[in-house]
Amino acid sequence: MSKTFKKFFGILIVICLVIAGLLIWQKNVSNHQRSTSQPTRIVKKQVLLVAIGDSLTYGQGDEDHKGGYVSLIKDRLQNKFHNKVTTVNYGVSGDRSDQILRRINNQKTIRQDLKNADVIVMTVGGNDLMQSLQKDLMTNSEKNISQDINNAGETYQTKVQKLFTTIRQQNKKAPIFVMSIYNPVYTYFPQVDTINSSISKWNQITQKTLHGYGPSYFVNINHLMSYGQYKTAAQREKLVQSSEKVNNGKVSQKELIAIMNKRNHNLNEYISTDDNFHPNHRGYRQMTYKLYKSMVKHDSFEYQKVGN
């Protein structure tokens, strides 16, 4: 082997060693930077969940009298993250969006709890829509009802904007989870498009409005609660065919009152037989599962950051 080749080979080895050393050094620097610049997430020992809204937050219809989804979501979150979840329930049966807002503005305790909340959960909109439907569903034509719902929808959007704005003024960081409304009489009148389309429109308004108040998430329980145990399209088609034979594609005020007054039975196994409107305990469990899936997907409220 010539001296020139030996010299060249030696230089090549030195270059390789230098490159390898640089790569190792760069990797160590990078690891150090990650460990010092990126904070670590650890589960909070305590989480405050504030629930506010209407009868669905209050837990009306829950025959177990445990507060509906609020107590159920508390248990699920604690079992998942192994910490302590404290809940405060500001649900009031019958409240519209403007009435929920009025309570926030008038009650310092609610504002303080919202300010301290790690996560906020809401139900809103059902009573706003019912107020509009009850006025003309039984008397007006579909065209008039559609126009009235559109007008009422614009008013509702303004109200719910004020509500979300006020909540965000109290707490700019806590994620807000808002559950949709549903059709409690779908299993009796599945073919009445006026009710179904009105509920869909209302949910679209809530979801679209909520989008501007992030971090915020819309939990759609419409089909889950409206369809109940009728999960498949075939099951629902049979329901429609059966209903059309009885109702001829229409619904009367007398028929609705009869459904509401019926006791001890409902075609929808998720609806309370006390009023045939609100969820029963099984229904609240279904709602809670949908809420839980969304909360686990967007779980930042369960963690705090430590480190730089």
PDB file of C-alpha atoms in Angstrom:
ATOM      1  CA  MET A   1       0.000   0.000   0.000  1.00  0.00           C
ATOM      2  CA  SER A   2       1.498   3.342  -1.098  1.00  0.00           C
ATOM      3  CA  LYS A   3       2.144   6.194   1.348  1.00  0.00           C
ATOM      4  CA  THR A   4      -0.282   8.376  -0.638  1.00  0.00           C
ATOM      5  CA  PHE A   5      -3.095   5.869  -0.292  1.00  0.00           C
ATOM      6  CA  LYS A   6      -2.392   5.388   3.428  1.00  0.00           C
ATOM      7  CA  LYS A   7      -2.501   9.145   3.916  1.00  0.00           C
ATOM      8  CA  PHE A   8      -5.765   9.431   1.979  1.00  0.00           C
ATOM      9  CA  PHE A   9      -7.308   6.521   3.913  1.00  0.00           C
ATOM     10  CA  GLY A  10      -6.284   8.096   7.218  1.00  0.00           C
ATOM     11  CA  ILE A  11      -7.837  11.432   6.283  1.00  0.00           C
ATOM     12  CA  LEU A  12     -11.035   9.635   5.255  1.00  0.00           C
ATOM     13  CA  ILE A  13     -11.254   7.902   8.640  1.00  0.00           C
ATOM     14  CA  VAL A  14     -10.749  11.205  10.447  1.00  0.00           C
ATOM     15  CA  ILE A  15     -13.493  12.852   8.374  1.00  0.00           C
ATOM     16  CA  CYS A  16     -15.884   9.989   9.150  1.00  0.00           C
ATOM     17  CA  LEU A  17     -15.144  10.242  12.857  1.00  0.00           C
ATOM     18  CA  VAL A  18     -15.703  13.994  12.816  1.00  0.00           C
ATOM     19  CA  ILE A  19     -19.038  13.617  10.994  1.00  0.00           C
ATOM     20  CA  ALA A  20     -20.161  10.898  13.406  1.00  0.00           C
ATOM     21  CA  GLY A  21     -19.188  13.080  16.336  1.00  0.00           C
ATOM     22  CA  LEU A  22     -21.123  16.034  14.932  1.00  0.00           C
ATOM     23  CA  LEU A  23     -24.227  13.906  14.426  1.00  0.00           C
ATOM     24  CA  ILE A  24     -24.071  12.624  17.997  1.00  0.00           C
ATOM     25  CA  TRP A  25     -23.552  16.156  19.318  1.00  0.00           C
ATOM     26  CA  GLN A  26     -26.468  17.488  17.262  1.00  0.00           C
ATOM     27  CA  LYS A  27     -28.737  14.711  18.537  1.00  0.00           C
ATOM     28  CA  ASN A  28     -27.814  15.428  22.161  1.00  0.00           C
ATOM     29  CA  VAL A  29     -28.401  19.157  21.696  1.00  0.00           C
ATOM     30  CA  SER A  30     -31.756  18.465  20.076  1.00  0.00           C
ATOM     31  CA  ASN A  31     -32.821  16.153  22.908  1.00  0.00           C
ATOM     32  CA  HIS A  32     -31.684  18.706  25.467  1.00  0.00           C
ATOM     33  CA  GLN A  33     -33.625  21.476  23.727  1.00  0.00           C
ATOM     34  CA  ARG A  34     -36.776  19.356  23.677  1.00  0.00           C
ATOM     35  CA  SER A  35     -36.415  18.473  27.338  1.00  0.00           C
ATOM     36  CA  THR A  36     -35.817  22.078  28.395  1.00  0.00           C
ATOM     37  CA  SER A  37     -38.085  23.999  25.981  1.00  0.00           C
ATOM     38  CA  GLN A  38     -41.170  21.805  25.769  1.00  0.00           C
ATOM     39  CA  PRO A  39     -43.311  21.574  28.928  1.00  0.00           C
ATOM     40  CA  THR A  40     -44.566  18.227  30.143  1.00  0.00           C
ATOM     41  CA  ARG A  41     -48.283  17.533  30.545  1.00  0.00           C
ATOM     42  CA  ILE A  42     -49.392  15.987  33.808  1.00  0.00           C
ATOM     43  CA  VAL A  43     -52.962  15.193  34.909  1.00  0.00           C
ATOM     44  CA  LYS A  44     -54.492  17.788  37.203  1.00  0.00           C
ATOM     45  CA  LYS A  45     -55.286  16.514  40.668  1.00  0.00           C
ATOM     46  CA  GLN A  46     -58.567  18.453  40.693  1.00  0.00           C
ATOM     47  CA  VAL A  47     -60.862  19.605  37.883  1.00  0.00           C
ATOM     48  CA  LEU A  48     -63.874  21.905  38.191  1.00  0.00           C
ATOM     49  CA  LEU A  49     -66.674  21.167  35.731  1.00  0.00           C
ATOM     50  CA  VAL A  50     -69.409  23.796  35.519  1.00  0.00           C
ATOM     51  CA  ALA A  51     -72.653  22.751  33.829  1.00  0.00           C
ATOM     52  CA  ILE A  52     -75.179  25.384  32.845  1.00  0.00           C
ATOM     53  CA  GLY A  53     -78.346  25.264  30.790  1.00  0.00           C
ATOM     54  CA  ASP A  54     -81.904  23.987  30.783  1.00  0.00           C
ATOM     55  CA  SER A  55     -83.730  20.865  31.976  1.00  0.00           C
ATOM     56  CA  LEU A  56     -81.292  18.498  30.229  1.00  0.00           C
ATOM     57  CA  THR A  57     -78.501  19.870  32.405  1.00  0.00           C
ATOM     58  CA  TYR A  58     -80.740  19.860  35.467  1.00  0.00           C
ATOM     59  CA  GLY A  59     -81.378  16.146  34.845  1.00  0.00           C
ATOM     60  CA  GLN A  60     -85.166  16.178  34.503  1.00  0.00           C
ATOM     61  CA  GLY A  61     -86.549  12.741  33.678  1.00  0.00           C
ATOM     62  CA  ASP A  62     -83.716  10.831  35.349  1.00  0.00           C
ATOM     63  CA  GLU A  63     -85.588   8.310  37.464  1.00  0.00           C
ATOM     64  CA  ASP A  64     -82.408   7.645  39.457  1.00  0.00           C
ATOM     65  CA  HIS A  65     -82.492  11.284  40.634  1.00  0.00           C
ATOM     66  CA  LYS A  66     -78.721  11.600  40.286  1.00  0.00           C
ATOM     67  CA  GLY A  67     -78.602  14.735  38.174  1.00  0.00           C
ATOM     68  CA  GLY A  68     -78.611  13.248  34.686  1.00  0.00           C
ATOM     69  CA  TYR A  69     -75.465  13.527  32.586  1.00  0.00           C
ATOM     70  CA  VAL A  70     -73.620  15.824  35.031  1.00  0.00           C
ATOM     71  CA  SER A  71     -73.070  13.160  37.671  1.00  0.00           C
ATOM     72  CA  LEU A  72     -72.457  10.493  35.029  1.00  0.00           C
ATOM     73  CA  ILE A  73     -69.747  12.470  33.219  1.00  0.00           C
ATOM     74  CA  LYS A  74     -68.071  13.173  36.554  1.00  0.00           C
ATOM     75  CA  ASP A  75     -67.727   9.445  37.243  1.00  0.00           C
ATOM     76  CA  ARG A  76     -66.467   8.695  33.735  1.00  0.00           C
ATOM     77  CA  LEU A  77     -63.797  11.406  33.828  1.00  0.00           C
ATOM     78  CA  GLN A  78     -62.576  10.373  37.277  1.00  0.00           C
ATOM     79  CA  ASN A  79     -62.329   6.746  36.193  1.00  0.00           C
ATOM     80  CA  LYS A  80     -60.418   7.767  33.076  1.00  0.00           C
ATOM     81  CA  PHE A  81     -57.934  10.244  34.578  1.00  0.00           C
ATOM     82  CA  HIS A  82     -57.868   9.017  38.202  1.00  0.00           C
ATOM     83  CA  ASN A  83     -58.288  12.469  39.693  1.00  0.00           C
ATOM     84  CA  LYS A  84     -61.010  14.402  41.525  1.00  0.00           C
ATOM     85  CA  VAL A  85     -63.692  16.088  39.423  1.00  0.00           C
ATOM     86  CA  THR A  86     -65.929  18.596  41.178  1.00  0.00           C
ATOM     87  CA  THR A  87     -69.171  19.514  39.429  1.00  0.00           C
ATOM     88  CA  VAL A  88     -71.483  22.498  39.817  1.00  0.00           C
ATOM     89  CA  ASN A  89     -74.894  22.190  38.158  1.00  0.00           C
ATOM     90  CA  TYR A  90     -76.666  25.380  37.086  1.00  0.00           C
ATOM     91  CA  GLY A  91     -79.354  23.711  34.994  1.00  0.00           C
ATOM     92  CA  VAL A  92     -82.897  25.070  35.313  1.00  0.00           C
ATOM     93  CA  SER A  93     -85.885  23.389  33.694  1.00  0.00           C
ATOM     94  CA  GLY A  94     -87.669  25.516  31.110  1.00  0.00           C
ATOM     95  CA  ASP A  95     -84.889  28.066  30.617  1.00  0.00           C
ATOM     96  CA  ARG A  96     -84.422  29.624  27.198  1.00  0.00           C
ATOM     97  CA  SER A  97     -81.066  31.022  26.084  1.00  0.00           C
ATOM     98  CA  ASP A  98     -81.945  34.552  27.226  1.00  0.00           C
ATOM     99  CA  GLN A  99     -83.017  33.268  30.651  1.00  0.00           C
ATOM    100  CA  ILE A 100     -79.740  31.385  31.093  1.00  0.00           C
ATOM    101  CA  LEU A 101     -77.917  34.610  30.217  1.00  0.00           C
ATOM    102  CA  ARG A 102     -80.010  36.576  32.716  1.00  0.00           C
ATOM    103  CA  ARG A 103     -79.090  34.151  35.496  1.00  0.00           C
ATOM    104  CA  ILE A 104     -75.392  34.568  34.712  1.00  0.00           C
ATOM    105  CA  ASN A 105     -75.686  38.345  34.766  1.00  0.00           C
ATOM    106  CA  ASN A 106     -77.740  38.391  37.974  1.00  0.00           C
ATOM    107  CA  GLN A 107     -75.913  35.758  40.025  1.00  0.00           C
ATOM    108  CA  LYS A 108     -72.363  36.460  41.130  1.00  0.00           C
ATOM    109  CA  THR A 109     -71.865  32.841  42.236  1.00  0.00           C
ATOM    110  CA  ILE A 110     -72.437  31.575  38.696  1.00  0.00           C
ATOM    111  CA  ARG A 111     -69.980  34.100  37.269  1.00  0.00           C
ATOM    112  CA  GLN A 112     -67.367  33.146  39.862  1.00  0.00           C
ATOM    113  CA  ASP A 113     -67.727  29.431  39.154  1.00  0.00           C
ATOM    114  CA  LEU A 114     -67.517  30.053  35.406  1.00  0.00           C
ATOM    115  CA  LYS A 115     -64.356  32.062  35.982  1.00  0.00           C
ATOM    116  CA  ASN A 116     -62.770  29.204  37.956  1.00  0.00           C
ATOM    117  CA  ALA A 117     -64.004  26.401  35.679  1.00  0.00           C
ATOM    118  CA  ASP A 118     -61.579  24.030  33.987  1.00  0.00           C
ATOM    119  CA  VAL A 119     -64.336  22.899  31.618  1.00  0.00           C
ATOM    120  CA  ILE A 120     -67.861  24.143  30.842  1.00  0.00           C
ATOM    121  CA  VAL A 121     -70.733  21.949  29.621  1.00  0.00           C
ATOM    122  CA  MET A 122     -74.039  23.293  28.307  1.00  0.00           C
ATOM    123  CA  THR A 123     -77.462  22.404  26.957  1.00  0.00           C
ATOM    124  CA  VAL A 124     -79.371  25.241  25.313  1.00  0.00           C
ATOM    125  CA  GLY A 125     -81.875  25.915  22.548  1.00  0.00           C
ATOM    126  CA  GLY A 126     -84.630  23.391  23.127  1.00  0.00           C
ATOM    127  CA  ASN A 127     -86.955  25.774  24.918  1.00  0.00           C
ATOM    128  CA  ASP A 128     -86.261  28.553  22.424  1.00  0.00           C
ATOM    129  CA  LEU A 129     -87.389  26.270  19.610  1.00  0.00           C
ATOM    130  CA  MET A 130     -90.388  24.915  21.521  1.00  0.00           C
ATOM    131  CA  GLN A 131     -91.582  28.463  22.115  1.00  0.00           C
ATOM    132  CA  SER A 132     -91.664  28.991  18.346  1.00  0.00           C
ATOM    133  CA  LEU A 133     -93.124  25.614  17.396  1.00  0.00           C
ATOM    134  CA  GLN A 134     -95.912  25.737  19.949  1.00  0.00           C
ATOM    135  CA  LYS A 135     -97.212  28.993  18.509  1.00  0.00           C
ATOM    136  CA  ASP A 136     -97.904  27.764  15.000  1.00  0.00           C
ATOM    137  CA  LEU A 137     -97.056  24.104  14.395  1.00  0.00           C
ATOM    138  CA  MET A 138    -100.665  22.996  14.671  1.00  0.00           C
ATOM    139  CA  THR A 139    -102.295  25.818  12.744  1.00  0.00           C
ATOM    140  CA  ASN A 140    -100.027  27.159   9.999  1.00  0.00           C
ATOM    141  CA  SER A 141     -99.043  25.715   6.667  1.00  0.00           C
ATOM    142  CA  GLU A 142     -95.564  24.222   6.265  1.00  0.00           C
ATOM    143  CA  LYS A 143     -94.528  27.305   4.300  1.00  0.00           C
ATOM    144  CA  ASN A 144     -95.595  29.638   7.102  1.00  0.00           C
ATOM    145  CA  ILE A 145     -93.991  27.448   9.741  1.00  0.00           C
ATOM    146  CA  SER A 146     -90.721  27.404   7.792  1.00  0.00           C
ATOM    147  CA  GLN A 147     -90.727  31.185   7.528  1.00  0.00           C
ATOM    148  CA  ASP A 148     -91.535  31.583  11.216  1.00  0.00           C
ATOM    149  CA  ILE A 149     -88.732  29.188  12.177  1.00  0.00           C
ATOM    150  CA  ASN A 150     -86.271  31.082   9.971  1.00  0.00           C
ATOM    151  CA  ASN A 151     -87.229  34.347  11.658  1.00  0.00           C
ATOM    152  CA  ALA A 152     -87.074  32.782  15.104  1.00  0.00           C
ATOM    153  CA  GLY A 153     -83.707  31.260  14.201  1.00  0.00           C
ATOM    154  CA  GLU A 154     -82.229  34.690  13.540  1.00  0.00           C
ATOM    155  CA  THR A 155     -83.448  35.882  16.926  1.00  0.00           C
ATOM    156  CA  TYR A 156     -82.097  32.740  18.602  1.00  0.00           C
ATOM    157  CA  GLN A 157     -78.679  33.207  16.986  1.00  0.00           C
ATOM    158  CA  THR A 158     -78.440  36.728  18.388  1.00  0.00           C
ATOM    159  CA  LYS A 159     -79.406  35.480  21.853  1.00  0.00           C
ATOM    160  CA  VAL A 160     -76.973  32.578  21.870  1.00  0.00           C
ATOM    161  CA  GLN A 161     -74.167  34.855  20.649  1.00  0.00           C
ATOM    162  CA  LYS A 162     -74.746  37.062  23.680  1.00  0.00           C
ATOM    163  CA  LEU A 163     -74.771  33.990  25.906  1.00  0.00           C
ATOM    164  CA  PHE A 164     -71.481  32.584  24.571  1.00  0.00           C
ATOM    165  CA  THR A 165     -69.880  36.042  24.638  1.00  0.00           C
ATOM    166  CA  THR A 166     -70.787  36.497  28.298  1.00  0.00           C
ATOM    167  CA  ILE A 167     -69.412  33.076  29.216  1.00  0.00           C
ATOM    168  CA  ARG A 168     -66.170  33.834  27.412  1.00  0.00           C
ATOM    169  CA  GLN A 169     -65.887  37.135  29.251  1.00  0.00           C
ATOM    170  CA  GLN A 170     -65.854  35.156  32.487  1.00  0.00           C
ATOM    171  CA  ASN A 171     -63.455  32.480  31.222  1.00  0.00           C
ATOM    172  CA  LYS A 172     -61.333  32.792  28.091  1.00  0.00           C
ATOM    173  CA  LYS A 173     -59.570  29.422  28.264  1.00  0.00           C
ATOM    174  CA  ALA A 174     -61.861  26.641  29.494  1.00  0.00           C
ATOM    175  CA  PRO A 175     -63.218  24.482  26.680  1.00  0.00           C
ATOM    176  CA  ILE A 176     -66.984  24.663  26.187  1.00  0.00           C
ATOM    177  CA  PHE A 177     -68.940  21.536  25.234  1.00  0.00           C
ATOM    178  CA  VAL A 178     -72.496  22.183  24.019  1.00  0.00           C
ATOM    179  CA  MET A 179     -74.909  19.318  23.377  1.00  0.00           C
ATOM    180  CA  SER A 180     -77.494  19.480  20.599  1.00  0.00           C
ATOM    181  CA  ILE A 181     -81.256  19.267  20.902  1.00  0.00           C
ATOM    182  CA  TYR A 182     -83.275  16.309  19.615  1.00  0.00           C
ATOM    183  CA  ASN A 183     -86.809  15.283  18.602  1.00  0.00           C
ATOM    184  CA  PRO A 184     -88.528  13.581  21.584  1.00  0.00           C
ATOM    185  CA  VAL A 185     -91.564  12.534  19.494  1.00  0.00           C
ATOM    186  CA  TYR A 186     -89.709  11.222  16.442  1.00  0.00           C
ATOM    187  CA  THR A 187     -90.716   7.604  17.104  1.00  0.00           C
ATOM    188  CA  TYR A 188     -94.380   8.653  16.978  1.00  0.00           C
ATOM    189  CA  PHE A 189     -94.168  11.130  14.088  1.00  0.00           C
ATOM    190  CA  PRO A 190     -91.002  10.263  12.116  1.00  0.00           C
ATOM    191  CA  GLN A 191     -92.518  11.448   8.842  1.00  0.00           C
ATOM    192  CA  VAL A 192     -93.320  14.992  10.065  1.00  0.00           C
ATOM    193  CA  ASP A 193     -90.507  16.858   8.318  1.00  0.00           C
ATOM    194  CA  THR A 194     -91.472  20.191   9.857  1.00  0.00           C
ATOM    195  CA  ILE A 195     -90.311  19.092  13.298  1.00  0.00           C
ATOM    196  CA  ASN A 196     -87.224  17.254  12.049  1.00  0.00           C
ATOM    197  CA  SER A 197     -86.039  20.093   9.803  1.00  0.00           C
ATOM    198  CA  SER A 198     -86.642  22.706  12.511  1.00  0.00           C
ATOM    199  CA  ILE A 199     -84.495  20.772  14.974  1.00  0.00           C
ATOM    200  CA  SER A 200     -81.738  20.308  12.393  1.00  0.00           C
ATOM    201  CA  LYS A 201     -81.784  24.022  11.603  1.00  0.00           C
ATOM    202  CA  TRP A 202     -81.588  24.925  15.298  1.00  0.00           C
ATOM    203  CA  ASN A 203     -78.623  22.624  15.801  1.00  0.00           C
ATOM    204  CA  GLN A 204     -76.860  24.150  12.803  1.00  0.00           C
ATOM    205  CA  ILE A 205     -77.330  27.628  14.267  1.00  0.00           C
ATOM    206  CA  THR A 206     -75.916  26.570  17.650  1.00  0.00           C
ATOM    207  CA  GLN A 207     -72.955  24.751  16.104  1.00  0.00           C
ATOM    208  CA  LYS A 208     -72.084  27.559  13.695  1.00  0.00           C
ATOM    209  CA  THR A 209     -72.331  30.207  16.403  1.00  0.00           C
ATOM    210  CA  LEU A 210     -70.322  28.175  18.908  1.00  0.00           C
ATOM    211  CA  HIS A 211     -67.476  27.835  16.401  1.00  0.00           C
ATOM    212  CA  GLY A 212     -66.462  31.441  17.017  1.00  0.00           C
ATOM    213  CA  TYR A 213     -65.943  30.935  20.755  1.00  0.00           C
ATOM    214  CA  GLY A 214     -63.159  28.377  20.835  1.00  0.00           C
ATOM    215  CA  PRO A 215     -61.954  26.219  22.300  1.00  0.00           C
ATOM    216  CA  SER A 216     -65.508  24.954  21.926  1.00  0.00           C
ATOM    217  CA  TYR A 217     -67.064  21.708  20.746  1.00  0.00           C
ATOM    218  CA  PHE A 218     -70.553  20.768  19.565  1.00  0.00           C
ATOM    219  CA  VAL A 219     -71.744  17.334  20.687  1.00  0.00           C
ATOM    220  CA  ASN A 220     -74.497  16.162  18.342  1.00  0.00           C
ATOM    221  CA  ILE A 221     -76.952  13.845  20.104  1.00  0.00           C
ATOM    222  CA  ASN A 222     -79.869  14.505  17.724  1.00  0.00           C
ATOM    223  CA  HIS A 223     -80.032  11.141  15.946  1.00  0.00           C
ATOM    224  CA  LEU A 224     -78.888   9.228  19.015  1.00  0.00           C
ATOM    225  CA  MET A 225     -81.751  10.493  21.168  1.00  0.00           C
ATOM    226  CA  SER A 226     -84.392  10.977  18.463  1.00  0.00           C
ATOM    227  CA  TYR A 227     -84.026   7.470  16.999  1.00  0.00           C
ATOM    228  CA  GLY A 228     -83.592   5.722  20.344  1.00  0.00           C
ATOM    229  CA  GLN A 229     -83.195   1.979  19.932  1.00  0.00           C
ATOM    230  CA  TYR A 230     -84.151   2.168  16.228  1.00  0.00           C
ATOM    231  CA  LYS A 231     -80.546   2.173  15.071  1.00  0.00           C
ATOM    232  CA  THR A 232     -80.801   0.939  11.480  1.00  0.00           C
ATOM    233  CA  ALA A 233     -82.368   2.555   8.432  1.00  0.00           C
ATOM    234  CA  ALA A 234     -84.604  -0.502   7.996  1.00  0.00           C
ATOM    235  CA  GLN A 235     -85.945  -0.177  11.540  1.00  0.00           C
ATOM    236  CA  ARG A 236     -86.691   3.496  11.013  1.00  0.00           C
ATOM    237  CA  GLU A 237     -88.393   2.835   7.676  1.00  0.00           C
ATOM    238  CA  LYS A 238     -90.792   0.427   9.377  1.00  0.00           C
ATOM    239  CA  LEU A 239     -91.440   3.127  11.947  1.00  0.00           C
ATOM    240  CA  VAL A 240     -92.282   5.620   9.189  1.00  0.00           C
ATOM    241  CA  GLN A 241     -94.606   3.184   7.416  1.00  0.00           C
ATOM    242  CA  SER A 242     -96.426   2.376  10.636  1.00  0.00           C
ATOM    243  CA  SER A 243     -96.754   6.031  11.556  1.00  0.00           C
ATOM    244  CA  GLU A 244     -98.069   7.063   8.129  1.00  0.00           C
ATOM    245  CA  LYS A 245    -100.908   4.558   8.402  1.00  0.00           C
ATOM    246  CA  VAL A 246    -101.976   6.104  11.692  1.00  0.00           C
ATOM    247  CA  ASN A 247    -101.171   9.802  11.200  1.00  0.00           C
ATOM    248  CA  ASN A 248    -101.485  10.193   7.421  1.00  0.00           C
ATOM    249  CA  GLY A 249     -98.272  12.219   7.359  1.00  0.00           C
ATOM    250  CA  LYS A 250     -99.554  14.914   9.728  1.00  0.00           C
ATOM    251  CA  VAL A 251     -99.630  15.671  13.432  1.00  0.00           C
ATOM    252  CA  SER A 252    -102.398  17.344  15.377  1.00  0.00           C
ATOM    253  CA  GLN A 253    -102.274  19.139  18.693  1.00  0.00           C
ATOM    254  CA  LYS A 254    -104.597  16.513  20.154  1.00  0.00           C
ATOM    255  CA  GLU A 255    -102.189  13.735  19.154  1.00  0.00           C
ATOM    256  CA  LEU A 256     -99.203  15.501  20.684  1.00  0.00           C
ATOM    257  CA  ILE A 257    -101.030  16.109  23.953  1.00  0.00           C
ATOM    258  CA  ALA A 258    -102.021  12.437  24.046  1.00  0.00           C
ATOM    259  CA  ILE A 259     -98.374  11.408  23.678  1.00  0.00           C
ATOM    260  CA  MET A 260     -97.234  13.795  26.420  1.00  0.00           C
ATOM    261  CA  ASN A 261     -99.929  12.541  28.790  1.00  0.00           C
ATOM    262  CA  LYS A 262     -99.199   8.863  28.198  1.00  0.00           C
ATOM    263  CA  ARG A 263     -97.548   7.130  31.143  1.00  0.00           C
ATOM    264  CA  ASN A 264     -95.455   4.012  31.766  1.00  0.00           C
ATOM    265  CA  HIS A 265     -94.594   3.498  28.112  1.00  0.00           C
ATOM    266  CA  ASN A 266     -92.743   5.232  25.293  1.00  0.00           C
ATOM    267  CA  LEU A 267     -91.753   3.904  21.866  1.00  0.00           C
ATOM    268  CA  ASN A 268     -88.311   5.432  22.442  1.00  0.00           C
ATOM    269  CA  GLU A 269     -86.506   3.526  25.185  1.00  0.00           C
ATOM    270  CA  TYR A 270     -84.280   6.537  25.922  1.00  0.00           C
ATOM    271  CA  ILE A 271     -87.175   8.884  26.765  1.00  0.00           C
ATOM    272  CA  SER A 272     -88.735   9.253  30.211  1.00  0.00           C
ATOM    273  CA  THR A 273     -92.287   7.970  30.612  1.00  0.00           C
ATOM    274  CA  ASP A 274     -92.945  10.698  33.179  1.00  0.00           C
ATOM    275  CA  ASP A 275     -93.370  13.355  30.498  1.00  0.00           C
ATOM    276  CA  ASN A 276     -92.397  11.557  27.260  1.00  0.00           C
ATOM    277  CA  PHE A 277     -90.050  14.417  26.504  1.00  0.00           C
ATOM    278  CA  HIS A 278     -86.881  14.319  28.591  1.00  0.00           C
ATOM    279  CA  PRO A 279     -84.321  11.503  28.703  1.00  0.00           C
ATOM    280  CA  ASN A 280     -84.648   8.722  31.256  1.00  0.00           C
ATOM    281  CA  HIS A 281     -81.565   7.395  33.049  1.00  0.00           C
ATOM    282  CA  ARG A 282     -80.735   5.154  30.095  1.00  0.00           C
ATOM    283  CA  GLY A 283     -81.027   8.160  27.793  1.00  0.00           C
ATOM    284  CA  TYR A 284     -78.728  10.228  29.980  1.00  0.00           C
ATOM    285  CA  ARG A 285     -76.170   7.419  29.868  1.00  0.00           C
ATOM    286  CA  GLN A 286     -76.296   7.522  26.067  1.00  0.00           C
ATOM    287  CA  MET A 287     -75.845  11.302  26.083  1.00  0.00           C
ATOM    288  CA  THR A 288     -72.976  11.015  28.547  1.00  0.00           C
ATOM    289  CA  TYR A 289     -71.125   8.541  26.361  1.00  0.00           C
ATOM    290  CA  LYS A 290     -71.242  10.920  23.381  1.00  0.00           C
ATOM    291  CA  LEU A 291     -70.083  13.790  25.593  1.00  0.00           C
ATOM    292  CA  TYR A 292     -67.342  11.631  27.105  1.00  0.00           C
ATOM    293  CA  LYS A 293     -65.955  10.677  23.699  1.00  0.00           C
ATOM    294  CA  SER A 294     -65.720  14.334  22.711  1.00  0.00           C
ATOM    295  CA  MET A 295     -64.151  15.342  26.026  1.00  0.00           C
ATOM    296  CA  VAL A 296     -61.497  12.626  25.853  1.00  0.00           C
ATOM    297  CA  LYS A 297     -60.690  13.663  22.285  1.00  0.00           C
ATOM    298  CA  HIS A 298     -60.261  17.266  23.425  1.00  0.00           C
ATOM    299  CA  ASP A 299     -58.817  16.574  26.873  1.00  0.00           C
ATOM    300  CA  SER A 300     -56.538  19.585  27.462  1.00  0.00           C
ATOM    301  CA  PHE A 301     -58.646  20.675  30.456  1.00  0.00           C
ATOM    302  CA  GLU A 302     -57.530  17.545  32.332  1.00  0.00           C
ATOM    303  CA  TYR A 303     -53.838  18.454  32.151  1.00  0.00           C
ATOM    304  CA  GLN A 304     -51.483  21.134  33.344  1.00  0.00           C
ATOM    305  CA  LYS A 305     -48.082  21.953  31.897  1.00  0.00           C
ATOM    306  CA  VAL A 306     -44.896  21.813  33.956  1.00  0.00           C
ATOM    307  CA  GLY A 307     -41.405  22.863  32.934  1.00  0.00           C
ATOM    308  CA  ASN A 308     -40.362  25.709  30.652  1.00  0.00           C
TER     309      ASN A 308
END
